[in-house]
Every structure is written in structure tokens, then in C-alpha cells.
């Protein structure tokens, strides 16, 4: 049984009146919540199980998974670690980290 966030008339009305940026944020929030639901289902876990792993209340986790909560990166990382699964995947352009590649470890300068 697949659990997915459901849209309703009120959410659809809200989506039609907000800016494209807010609509994108709303869509991403729902997508993240759906991804977490998929992981929970695949692991046979409930929101209560996730809440226990995170040391949070089931109510707080339920609010996070409503699809309307603005999750921080820190919270997404905590949930990801608790589930031992990637929730969000981002592909970084090569130019973002190319200059950071170092062939040898950086050491502090030697003292004379």
C-alpha cells in the first residue's frame, strides 16, 4: 500500500495564488514528505518508529511530514541518518568543487 501526500481543494487554491517560488517550495516539501513516507513503508516503519529514532514526539514528526512544514537541512540530515537512506539528492556541478581537490593533505607550516 503506497502512502502519498494527498492534495485537496484548499491546497490547490493556495497553490494558484502564490508566487512561483513559494509553489516550488511547497512542491519540494510535499516531495520530501513523500520520499520519507516511501522509505518508512519500505522499512516497515511508522511515524512513531521514526519519532523514537529521532528522540522527537510523534506529533512533531507528523507535522514535519504534513508537506507544509519548512524542514531545515539539519532536520533532513537527521531524518536521513535515522533512516539510513538518502532523502534528497543533489548533483553539484563540477566547477563547484574542482578547485577544492588537493593531491596532498594540507599541513600547517613548519616552525623554524
mmCIF file with all atom_site columns, C-alpha atoms in Angstrom:
data_model
loop_
_atom_site.group_PDB
_atom_site.id
_atom_site.type_symbol
_atom_site.label_atom_id
_atom_site.label_alt_id
_atom_site.label_comp_id
_atom_site.label_asym_id
_atom_site.label_entity_id
_atom_site.label_seq_id
_atom_site.pdbx_PDB_ins_code
_atom_site.Cartn_x
_atom_site.Cartn_y
_atom_site.Cartn_z
_atom_site.occupancy
_atom_site.B_iso_or_equiv
_atom_site.pdbx_formal_charge
_atom_site.auth_seq_id
_atom_site.auth_comp_id
_atom_site.auth_asym_id
_atom_site.auth_atom_id
_atom_site.pdbx_PDB_model_num
ATOM 1   C CA . UNK A 1 1   ? 0.000  0.000  0.000   1.00 0.00 ? 1   UNK A CA 1
ATOM 2   C CA . UNK A 1 2   ? 1.639  3.214  -1.144  1.00 0.00 ? 2   UNK A CA 1
ATOM 3   C CA . UNK A 1 3   ? 1.284  6.234  1.134   1.00 0.00 ? 3   UNK A CA 1
ATOM 4   C CA . UNK A 1 4   ? 1.453  9.571  -0.641  1.00 0.00 ? 4   UNK A CA 1
ATOM 5   C CA . UNK A 1 5   ? 0.550  13.088 0.350   1.00 0.00 ? 5   UNK A CA 1
ATOM 6   C CA . UNK A 1 6   ? -2.848 13.999 -0.984  1.00 0.00 ? 6   UNK A CA 1
ATOM 7   C CA . UNK A 1 7   ? -3.681 17.381 -2.331  1.00 0.00 ? 7   UNK A CA 1
ATOM 8   C CA . UNK A 1 8   ? -7.027 18.864 -1.557  1.00 0.00 ? 8   UNK A CA 1
ATOM 9   C CA . UNK A 1 9   ? -9.147 21.698 -2.854  1.00 0.00 ? 9   UNK A CA 1
ATOM 10  C CA . UNK A 1 10  ? -7.806 24.163 -0.278  1.00 0.00 ? 10  UNK A CA 1
ATOM 11  C CA . UNK A 1 11  ? -4.154 23.368 -1.102  1.00 0.00 ? 11  UNK A CA 1
ATOM 12  C CA . UNK A 1 12  ? -4.919 23.637 -4.816  1.00 0.00 ? 12  UNK A CA 1
ATOM 13  C CA . UNK A 1 13  ? -6.499 27.058 -4.241  1.00 0.00 ? 13  UNK A CA 1
ATOM 14  C CA . UNK A 1 14  ? -3.489 28.212 -2.238  1.00 0.00 ? 14  UNK A CA 1
ATOM 15  C CA . UNK A 1 15  ? -1.106 26.980 -4.950  1.00 0.00 ? 15  UNK A CA 1
ATOM 16  C CA . UNK A 1 16  ? -2.967 29.045 -7.557  1.00 0.00 ? 16  UNK A CA 1
ATOM 17  C CA . UNK A 1 17  ? -2.480 32.292 -5.608  1.00 0.00 ? 17  UNK A CA 1
ATOM 18  C CA . UNK A 1 18  ? 1.156  32.070 -4.530  1.00 0.00 ? 18  UNK A CA 1
ATOM 19  C CA . UNK A 1 19  ? 4.359  33.046 -6.277  1.00 0.00 ? 19  UNK A CA 1
ATOM 20  C CA . UNK A 1 20  ? 6.256  30.534 -8.411  1.00 0.00 ? 20  UNK A CA 1
ATOM 21  C CA . UNK A 1 21  ? 8.991  30.379 -5.742  1.00 0.00 ? 21  UNK A CA 1
ATOM 22  C CA . UNK A 1 22  ? 6.512  29.556 -2.987  1.00 0.00 ? 22  UNK A CA 1
ATOM 23  C CA . UNK A 1 23  ? 4.819  26.986 -5.232  1.00 0.00 ? 23  UNK A CA 1
ATOM 24  C CA . UNK A 1 24  ? 8.213  25.353 -5.821  1.00 0.00 ? 24  UNK A CA 1
ATOM 25  C CA . UNK A 1 25  ? 8.904  25.322 -2.077  1.00 0.00 ? 25  UNK A CA 1
ATOM 26  C CA . UNK A 1 26  ? 5.502  23.767 -1.452  1.00 0.00 ? 26  UNK A CA 1
ATOM 27  C CA . UNK A 1 27  ? 6.078  21.125 -4.142  1.00 0.00 ? 27  UNK A CA 1
ATOM 28  C CA . UNK A 1 28  ? 9.528  20.294 -2.754  1.00 0.00 ? 28  UNK A CA 1
ATOM 29  C CA . UNK A 1 29  ? 8.154  19.999 0.788   1.00 0.00 ? 29  UNK A CA 1
ATOM 30  C CA . UNK A 1 30  ? 5.499  17.556 -0.390  1.00 0.00 ? 30  UNK A CA 1
ATOM 31  C CA . UNK A 1 31  ? 8.097  15.614 -2.425  1.00 0.00 ? 31  UNK A CA 1
ATOM 32  C CA . UNK A 1 32  ? 10.395 15.325 0.597   1.00 0.00 ? 32  UNK A CA 1
ATOM 33  C CA . UNK A 1 33  ? 7.493  14.158 2.784   1.00 0.00 ? 33  UNK A CA 1
ATOM 34  C CA . UNK A 1 34  ? 6.545  11.596 0.112   1.00 0.00 ? 34  UNK A CA 1
ATOM 35  C CA . UNK A 1 35  ? 10.137 10.345 -0.036  1.00 0.00 ? 35  UNK A CA 1
ATOM 36  C CA . UNK A 1 36  ? 10.176 9.879  3.738   1.00 0.00 ? 36  UNK A CA 1
ATOM 37  C CA . UNK A 1 37  ? 6.853  8.003  3.562   1.00 0.00 ? 37  UNK A CA 1
ATOM 38  C CA . UNK A 1 38  ? 8.308  5.740  0.842   1.00 0.00 ? 38  UNK A CA 1
ATOM 39  C CA . UNK A 1 39  ? 11.341 4.948  2.997   1.00 0.00 ? 39  UNK A CA 1
ATOM 40  C CA . UNK A 1 40  ? 9.201  4.281  6.062   1.00 0.00 ? 40  UNK A CA 1
ATOM 41  C CA . UNK A 1 41  ? 6.986  1.950  4.054   1.00 0.00 ? 41  UNK A CA 1
ATOM 42  C CA . UNK A 1 42  ? 9.946  0.078  2.523   1.00 0.00 ? 42  UNK A CA 1
ATOM 43  C CA . UNK A 1 43  ? 11.399 -0.449 6.013   1.00 0.00 ? 43  UNK A CA 1
ATOM 44  C CA . UNK A 1 44  ? 8.067  -1.395 7.581   1.00 0.00 ? 44  UNK A CA 1
ATOM 45  C CA . UNK A 1 45  ? 8.314  1.589  9.916   1.00 0.00 ? 45  UNK A CA 1
ATOM 46  C CA . UNK A 1 46  ? 5.730  4.018  11.220  1.00 0.00 ? 46  UNK A CA 1
ATOM 47  C CA . UNK A 1 47  ? 5.958  7.708  12.024  1.00 0.00 ? 47  UNK A CA 1
ATOM 48  C CA . UNK A 1 48  ? 6.082  6.642  15.666  1.00 0.00 ? 48  UNK A CA 1
ATOM 49  C CA . UNK A 1 49  ? 9.165  4.489  14.951  1.00 0.00 ? 49  UNK A CA 1
ATOM 50  C CA . UNK A 1 50  ? 10.854 7.428  13.229  1.00 0.00 ? 50  UNK A CA 1
ATOM 51  C CA . UNK A 1 51  ? 9.973  9.733  16.121  1.00 0.00 ? 51  UNK A CA 1
ATOM 52  C CA . UNK A 1 52  ? 11.605 7.301  18.570  1.00 0.00 ? 52  UNK A CA 1
ATOM 53  C CA . UNK A 1 53  ? 14.777 7.127  16.484  1.00 0.00 ? 53  UNK A CA 1
ATOM 54  C CA . UNK A 1 54  ? 14.936 10.919 16.381  1.00 0.00 ? 54  UNK A CA 1
ATOM 55  C CA . UNK A 1 55  ? 14.049 11.453 20.036  1.00 0.00 ? 55  UNK A CA 1
ATOM 56  C CA . UNK A 1 56  ? 11.047 13.519 18.942  1.00 0.00 ? 56  UNK A CA 1
ATOM 57  C CA . UNK A 1 57  ? 7.333  13.293 19.567  1.00 0.00 ? 57  UNK A CA 1
ATOM 58  C CA . UNK A 1 58  ? 5.106  11.567 17.064  1.00 0.00 ? 58  UNK A CA 1
ATOM 59  C CA . UNK A 1 59  ? 3.173  14.842 16.775  1.00 0.00 ? 59  UNK A CA 1
ATOM 60  C CA . UNK A 1 60  ? 6.308  16.719 15.714  1.00 0.00 ? 60  UNK A CA 1
ATOM 61  C CA . UNK A 1 61  ? 7.195  14.119 13.092  1.00 0.00 ? 61  UNK A CA 1
ATOM 62  C CA . UNK A 1 62  ? 3.606  14.156 11.853  1.00 0.00 ? 62  UNK A CA 1
ATOM 63  C CA . UNK A 1 63  ? 3.823  17.944 11.454  1.00 0.00 ? 63  UNK A CA 1
ATOM 64  C CA . UNK A 1 64  ? 7.103  17.551 9.530   1.00 0.00 ? 64  UNK A CA 1
ATOM 65  C CA . UNK A 1 65  ? 5.511  15.033 7.203   1.00 0.00 ? 65  UNK A CA 1
ATOM 66  C CA . UNK A 1 66  ? 2.426  17.136 6.547   1.00 0.00 ? 66  UNK A CA 1
ATOM 67  C CA . UNK A 1 67  ? 4.150  18.537 3.457   1.00 0.00 ? 67  UNK A CA 1
ATOM 68  C CA . UNK A 1 68  ? 3.622  22.080 4.680   1.00 0.00 ? 68  UNK A CA 1
ATOM 69  C CA . UNK A 1 69  ? 6.479  22.284 7.186   1.00 0.00 ? 69  UNK A CA 1
ATOM 70  C CA . UNK A 1 70  ? 9.675  24.032 6.104   1.00 0.00 ? 70  UNK A CA 1
ATOM 71  C CA . UNK A 1 71  ? 12.282 21.416 7.032   1.00 0.00 ? 71  UNK A CA 1
ATOM 72  C CA . UNK A 1 72  ? 15.802 22.669 7.619   1.00 0.00 ? 72  UNK A CA 1
ATOM 73  C CA . UNK A 1 73  ? 18.783 20.947 6.040   1.00 0.00 ? 73  UNK A CA 1
ATOM 74  C CA . UNK A 1 74  ? 19.824 19.884 9.535   1.00 0.00 ? 74  UNK A CA 1
ATOM 75  C CA . UNK A 1 75  ? 16.472 18.170 10.103  1.00 0.00 ? 75  UNK A CA 1
ATOM 76  C CA . UNK A 1 76  ? 16.571 16.499 6.688   1.00 0.00 ? 76  UNK A CA 1
ATOM 77  C CA . UNK A 1 77  ? 20.056 15.184 7.529   1.00 0.00 ? 77  UNK A CA 1
ATOM 78  C CA . UNK A 1 78  ? 18.870 13.898 10.927  1.00 0.00 ? 78  UNK A CA 1
ATOM 79  C CA . UNK A 1 79  ? 15.945 12.083 9.322   1.00 0.00 ? 79  UNK A CA 1
ATOM 80  C CA . UNK A 1 80  ? 18.217 10.690 6.612   1.00 0.00 ? 80  UNK A CA 1
ATOM 81  C CA . UNK A 1 81  ? 20.666 9.393  9.221   1.00 0.00 ? 81  UNK A CA 1
ATOM 82  C CA . UNK A 1 82  ? 17.861 7.909  11.334  1.00 0.00 ? 82  UNK A CA 1
ATOM 83  C CA . UNK A 1 83  ? 16.509 6.068  8.295   1.00 0.00 ? 83  UNK A CA 1
ATOM 84  C CA . UNK A 1 84  ? 19.952 5.260  6.869   1.00 0.00 ? 84  UNK A CA 1
ATOM 85  C CA . UNK A 1 85  ? 18.698 6.447  3.477   1.00 0.00 ? 85  UNK A CA 1
ATOM 86  C CA . UNK A 1 86  ? 19.187 9.484  1.264   1.00 0.00 ? 86  UNK A CA 1
ATOM 87  C CA . UNK A 1 87  ? 16.114 11.679 1.273   1.00 0.00 ? 87  UNK A CA 1
ATOM 88  C CA . UNK A 1 88  ? 17.315 14.423 -1.048  1.00 0.00 ? 88  UNK A CA 1
ATOM 89  C CA . UNK A 1 89  ? 19.797 14.005 -3.864  1.00 0.00 ? 89  UNK A CA 1
ATOM 90  C CA . UNK A 1 90  ? 21.621 16.940 -5.390  1.00 0.00 ? 90  UNK A CA 1
ATOM 91  C CA . UNK A 1 91  ? 24.081 16.865 -8.245  1.00 0.00 ? 91  UNK A CA 1
ATOM 92  C CA . UNK A 1 92  ? 26.755 19.504 -7.833  1.00 0.00 ? 92  UNK A CA 1
ATOM 93  C CA . UNK A 1 93  ? 28.324 20.964 -10.958 1.00 0.00 ? 93  UNK A CA 1
ATOM 94  C CA . UNK A 1 94  ? 31.985 20.033 -11.284 1.00 0.00 ? 94  UNK A CA 1
ATOM 95  C CA . UNK A 1 95  ? 33.117 23.653 -11.077 1.00 0.00 ? 95  UNK A CA 1
ATOM 96  C CA . UNK A 1 96  ? 31.744 23.907 -7.525  1.00 0.00 ? 96  UNK A CA 1
ATOM 97  C CA . UNK A 1 97  ? 34.300 21.564 -6.039  1.00 0.00 ? 97  UNK A CA 1
ATOM 98  C CA . UNK A 1 98  ? 37.036 21.205 -8.629  1.00 0.00 ? 98  UNK A CA 1
ATOM 99  C CA . UNK A 1 99  ? 39.189 23.918 -7.051  1.00 0.00 ? 99  UNK A CA 1
ATOM 100 C CA . UNK A 1 100 ? 38.946 22.190 -3.684  1.00 0.00 ? 100 UNK A CA 1
ATOM 101 C CA . UNK A 1 101 ? 40.588 18.995 -4.864  1.00 0.00 ? 101 UNK A CA 1
ATOM 102 C CA . UNK A 1 102 ? 44.012 18.593 -3.320  1.00 0.00 ? 102 UNK A CA 1
ATOM 103 C CA . UNK A 1 103 ? 46.522 15.895 -4.137  1.00 0.00 ? 103 UNK A CA 1
ATOM 104 C CA . UNK A 1 104 ? 48.208 16.083 -0.735  1.00 0.00 ? 104 UNK A CA 1
ATOM 105 C CA . UNK A 1 105 ? 46.765 16.841 2.692   1.00 0.00 ? 105 UNK A CA 1
ATOM 106 C CA . UNK A 1 106 ? 47.199 20.407 3.830   1.00 0.00 ? 106 UNK A CA 1
ATOM 107 C CA . UNK A 1 107 ? 49.615 20.680 6.743   1.00 0.00 ? 107 UNK A CA 1
ATOM 108 C CA . UNK A 1 108 ? 50.349 23.659 8.948   1.00 0.00 ? 108 UNK A CA 1
ATOM 109 C CA . UNK A 1 109 ? 53.572 25.483 8.085   1.00 0.00 ? 109 UNK A CA 1
ATOM 110 C CA . UNK A 1 110 ? 56.674 24.188 9.837   1.00 0.00 ? 110 UNK A CA 1
ATOM 111 C CA . UNK A 1 111 ? 58.052 26.329 12.645  1.00 0.00 ? 111 UNK A CA 1
ATOM 112 C CA . UNK A 1 112 ? 61.705 27.356 12.479  1.00 0.00 ? 112 UNK A CA 1
#
